[in-house]
Amino acid sequence: MGYPHPSHPRETPVLSKHFGEPEARTLKGWRDRGGYVALEKALKMDPAEIQTIVKDSGLRGRGGAGFPTGVKWSFMKPDGKQHYLCCNADESEPGTFKDREIMRWTPHALVEGVALGAYAIYASVAYIYIRGEFTEPLEQVRAAVKEAYAAGVIGENALGTGKTVHVHVHQGAGAYICGEETALMNSLEGRRGNPRIKPPFPAVAGLFGQPTTINNVETLAATPHILNNGAEWYKQFGRPDNPKSVGTKLFSVCGNVARPGNYEVPLGFNFGEFLWDLCGGAGEGREIKAVIPGGSSVPFLTAEECRTAVMDYEGFVAAGSMLGSGGVIVFDDRQDMVRQIARLCRFYAHESCAQCSQCREGTAWTTKILERIAAGDGVAQDFDTLLSIADNMTGKTICVLSDSCATPVVSGLKKFRHEFEAKLKASPNVVSFAGTATAAAAPRAAGPTV
């Protein structure tokens, strides 16, 4: 994998400050850059005090849910039980690759954040669950953990404080569903990576039946900066009128864009300026048609909606989408949105664990119908069928994988219905289209009939 782009003048590099510096990968290099100062400070504090600082900072989970990190940590009480911290480094959401870069370039930043987080929730054992395909990040994190143990940074007597913090690296097998926190725990236990029914919630009965907290890579990597600089320092990044979304955020940008890559900006940044200034727009004389701002499971935004959208949790919701994982996927005016939506749904159908009927059947039928429409063999009734299936898939399963498949369908039909209709008009199996279509008498091409 290549080197990252130089930081744009309008970026605010905190987590990404040392991306592209090979020396930052080593223990010595990380310590030269101020590494492990926060961990040493934390190990001399009461865990509840650390929880309060992180809570006051306003840090929210960067994996997609956006739950306040300090609040999540405060669920863990000193009850004498074995506690666990799980770092979700699976990063399986299409369009998202920012956690990968943290692990590639600053693996000790993650190790420090994991050790700090484990101590803050009264856990002596932490696991970093890394996606199976992430061969280079896996190599770097394993090397960093090995160095940290050898130097006494973690282990039975972490940094000479008498506190025990063990960090283990676990390689996943490349399943999208293992990015869901309870499926991740099942996988760690050697079980099939299926999501669990909640309650009980992980903070009550998680990994091996013990109290557990699951945090994202970016979330944990931010905590040493907060402990070093204070909650007020972190809260300076963001909109003054929105204290719910503060700090910097890494956004992964890919697709039909002039300058793809990872960008770190304060929450509250204008999305239009981000896309057309920092990322250079669609490039090649093309125009942006649509953007997915938070990974493939969030709704589309049109180019016009992007120009005024605000890049924080509340801002993207107001614009009609979600911040999600920060995976920005750009589609230019050459793209066939029907085919692109079918492609997204095909991914979710392939990755469904098949535990829930609504997901197992819904993702498969949605994909078949969309592919039939994309091939020019759809009928108008397919629109209502797709929306009906989407409704039955949303909010009715153990996890939100089926919701993730339904989202681009509902959003796509709302924003790009004319492209779906154009496919029907071109179909030899449709005699007329005027609100309702009549299928031709000739036999239809092979495909599901619903």
Short mmCIF file of C-alpha atoms in Angstrom, two decimals, residues 23-206:
data_model
loop_
_atom_site.label_atom_id
_atom_site.label_comp_id
_atom_site.label_asym_id
_atom_site.label_seq_id
_atom_site.Cartn_x
_atom_site.Cartn_y
_atom_site.Cartn_z
CA GLU A 23 9.84 5.83 12.37
CA ALA A 24 6.48 6.37 14.12
CA ARG A 25 5.80 2.66 13.80
CA THR A 26 8.51 1.75 16.31
CA LEU A 27 8.39 2.03 20.08
CA LYS A 28 11.32 4.45 20.12
CA GLY A 29 9.80 6.55 17.35
CA TRP A 30 6.46 6.68 19.11
CA ARG A 31 8.01 7.66 22.42
CA ASP A 32 10.02 10.37 20.65
CA ARG A 33 6.66 11.73 19.49
CA GLY A 34 5.18 11.77 23.00
CA GLY A 35 3.84 8.25 23.01
CA TYR A 36 2.87 6.40 26.21
CA VAL A 37 2.96 9.57 28.31
CA ALA A 38 -0.84 9.43 28.54
CA LEU A 39 -0.81 5.75 29.50
CA GLU A 40 1.72 6.36 32.27
CA LYS A 41 -0.43 9.22 33.53
CA ALA A 42 -3.59 7.09 33.35
CA LEU A 43 -2.13 4.16 35.27
CA LYS A 44 -1.53 6.50 38.22
CA MET A 45 -5.15 7.71 38.22
CA ASP A 46 -8.38 6.17 39.43
CA PRO A 47 -10.26 4.57 36.50
CA ALA A 48 -13.41 6.54 37.36
CA GLU A 49 -11.42 9.77 36.97
CA ILE A 50 -10.35 8.75 33.47
CA GLN A 51 -13.96 7.93 32.60
CA THR A 52 -15.00 11.42 33.72
CA ILE A 53 -12.35 13.14 31.59
CA VAL A 54 -13.34 11.18 28.49
CA LYS A 55 -17.02 11.80 29.23
CA ASP A 56 -16.40 15.54 29.63
CA SER A 57 -14.46 15.63 26.34
CA GLY A 58 -17.56 14.68 24.36
CA LEU A 59 -15.77 11.90 22.44
CA ARG A 60 -18.29 9.70 20.65
CA GLY A 61 -17.72 6.28 19.13
CA ARG A 62 -16.10 6.57 15.72
CA GLY A 63 -17.18 3.16 14.46
CA GLY A 64 -20.60 4.35 13.31
CA ALA A 65 -22.97 4.35 16.27
CA GLY A 66 -21.66 7.59 17.79
CA PHE A 67 -22.38 6.56 21.39
CA PRO A 68 -20.56 8.73 24.00
CA THR A 69 -17.36 6.87 24.89
CA GLY A 70 -17.07 8.05 28.48
CA VAL A 71 -20.67 7.07 29.16
CA LYS A 72 -20.06 3.60 27.71
CA TRP A 73 -16.97 3.22 29.92
CA SER A 74 -18.95 4.30 32.99
CA PHE A 75 -21.19 1.23 32.64
CA MET A 76 -18.23 -0.84 33.85
CA LYS A 77 -18.04 -0.92 37.64
CA PRO A 78 -15.36 -2.32 40.00
CA ASP A 79 -17.38 -5.44 40.81
CA GLY A 80 -14.53 -7.91 41.20
CA LYS A 81 -15.39 -9.69 37.94
CA GLN A 82 -12.99 -10.23 35.05
CA HIS A 83 -13.58 -7.37 32.61
CA TYR A 84 -12.59 -7.30 28.94
CA LEU A 85 -11.97 -4.56 26.39
CA CYS A 86 -12.41 -5.49 22.73
CA CYS A 87 -11.01 -3.19 20.07
CA ASN A 88 -13.06 -3.53 16.90
CA ALA A 89 -10.43 -3.34 14.13
CA ASP A 90 -12.51 -5.33 11.66
CA GLU A 91 -13.40 -2.21 9.61
CA SER A 92 -15.59 -4.10 7.19
CA GLU A 93 -17.89 -1.26 6.10
CA PRO A 94 -17.39 -0.66 2.34
CA GLY A 95 -15.77 2.68 1.64
CA THR A 96 -14.05 2.88 5.03
CA PHE A 97 -10.29 2.57 5.46
CA LYS A 98 -9.24 5.01 8.20
CA ASP A 99 -8.68 2.45 10.99
CA ARG A 100 -6.40 0.57 8.63
CA GLU A 101 -4.16 3.63 8.30
CA ILE A 102 -3.94 4.15 12.06
CA MET A 103 -2.74 0.56 12.39
CA ARG A 104 -0.38 0.84 9.43
CA TRP A 105 1.41 4.03 10.46
CA THR A 106 0.89 4.51 14.21
CA PRO A 107 0.28 1.04 15.70
CA HIS A 108 1.58 2.14 19.10
CA ALA A 109 -1.11 4.83 19.16
CA LEU A 110 -3.65 2.02 19.10
CA VAL A 111 -1.79 -0.11 21.65
CA GLU A 112 -1.61 2.88 23.99
CA GLY A 113 -5.29 3.69 23.53
CA VAL A 114 -6.28 0.05 24.08
CA ALA A 115 -4.19 -0.24 27.26
CA LEU A 116 -5.55 3.07 28.55
CA GLY A 117 -9.14 2.08 27.77
CA ALA A 118 -8.74 -1.33 29.38
CA TYR A 119 -7.47 0.20 32.61
CA ALA A 120 -10.29 2.77 32.58
CA ILE A 121 -12.95 0.01 32.58
CA TYR A 122 -11.20 -2.11 35.25
CA ALA A 123 -10.07 -4.67 32.65
CA SER A 124 -6.75 -6.46 32.83
CA VAL A 125 -7.17 -8.09 29.41
CA ALA A 126 -7.84 -6.50 26.02
CA TYR A 127 -8.23 -7.96 22.56
CA ILE A 128 -7.58 -6.22 19.24
CA TYR A 129 -9.75 -7.97 16.64
CA ILE A 130 -8.24 -7.23 13.22
CA ARG A 131 -9.85 -7.98 9.87
CA GLY A 132 -8.29 -11.03 8.25
CA GLU A 133 -7.42 -9.26 4.98
CA PHE A 134 -5.50 -6.49 6.77
CA THR A 135 -2.15 -8.19 6.39
CA GLU A 136 0.07 -5.11 6.76
CA PRO A 137 -1.86 -3.57 9.68
CA LEU A 138 -1.86 -6.97 11.37
CA GLU A 139 1.92 -7.21 10.98
CA GLN A 140 2.47 -3.70 12.36
CA VAL A 141 0.15 -4.08 15.36
CA ARG A 142 1.62 -7.45 16.29
CA ALA A 143 5.11 -5.95 16.15
CA ALA A 144 4.01 -3.00 18.30
CA VAL A 145 2.44 -5.27 20.93
CA LYS A 146 5.59 -7.39 21.01
CA GLU A 147 7.74 -4.28 21.49
CA ALA A 148 5.45 -2.96 24.21
CA TYR A 149 5.65 -6.22 26.15
CA ALA A 150 9.42 -6.41 25.79
CA ALA A 151 9.80 -2.87 27.15
CA GLY A 152 7.41 -3.45 30.04
CA VAL A 153 4.92 -0.92 28.73
CA ILE A 154 2.14 -3.51 29.03
CA GLY A 155 1.95 -6.77 30.91
CA GLU A 156 1.98 -7.75 34.59
CA ASN A 157 3.71 -4.55 35.70
CA ALA A 158 2.76 -1.98 33.07
CA LEU A 159 5.25 0.89 33.02
CA GLY A 160 6.41 -0.12 36.49
CA THR A 161 3.12 0.88 38.10
CA GLY A 162 2.18 -2.55 39.39
CA LYS A 163 -0.96 -2.51 37.21
CA THR A 164 -1.70 -5.43 34.90
CA VAL A 165 -2.79 -4.78 31.32
CA HIS A 166 -2.53 -7.57 28.76
CA VAL A 167 -3.16 -6.89 25.06
CA HIS A 168 -3.76 -9.72 22.59
CA VAL A 169 -4.11 -9.51 18.80
CA HIS A 170 -6.73 -11.73 17.14
CA GLN A 171 -6.97 -12.16 13.38
CA GLY A 172 -10.50 -12.44 12.02
CA ALA A 173 -11.48 -14.51 9.00
CA GLY A 174 -12.82 -11.73 6.79
CA ALA A 175 -16.54 -11.66 7.62
CA TYR A 176 -18.42 -8.36 7.38
CA ILE A 177 -20.75 -9.43 10.15
CA CYS A 178 -17.87 -9.72 12.62
CA GLY A 179 -17.72 -5.94 12.64
CA GLU A 180 -20.95 -6.14 14.69
CA GLU A 181 -19.89 -6.13 18.33
CA THR A 182 -21.64 -9.29 19.51
CA ALA A 183 -20.66 -11.27 16.41
CA LEU A 184 -17.08 -10.13 17.08
CA MET A 185 -17.29 -11.59 20.59
CA ASN A 186 -18.68 -14.88 19.26
CA SER A 187 -15.80 -15.05 16.80
CA LEU A 188 -13.27 -14.37 19.57
CA GLU A 189 -14.75 -17.25 21.54
CA GLY A 190 -14.27 -19.59 18.60
CA ARG A 191 -17.93 -19.64 17.64
CA ARG A 192 -19.63 -18.84 14.34
CA GLY A 193 -19.67 -15.05 13.88
CA ASN A 194 -23.40 -14.55 14.39
CA PRO A 195 -24.79 -11.54 16.28
CA ARG A 196 -26.31 -12.14 19.69
CA ILE A 197 -29.72 -11.06 20.91
CA LYS A 198 -29.57 -8.12 23.33
CA PRO A 199 -30.17 -7.96 26.26
CA PRO A 200 -27.98 -9.00 27.92
CA PHE A 201 -25.74 -6.19 26.76
CA PRO A 202 -21.96 -6.64 26.62
CA ALA A 203 -21.41 -4.46 29.71
CA VAL A 204 -23.39 -7.07 31.68
CA ALA A 205 -22.48 -10.33 29.92
CA GLY A 206 -20.11 -10.02 26.99
#
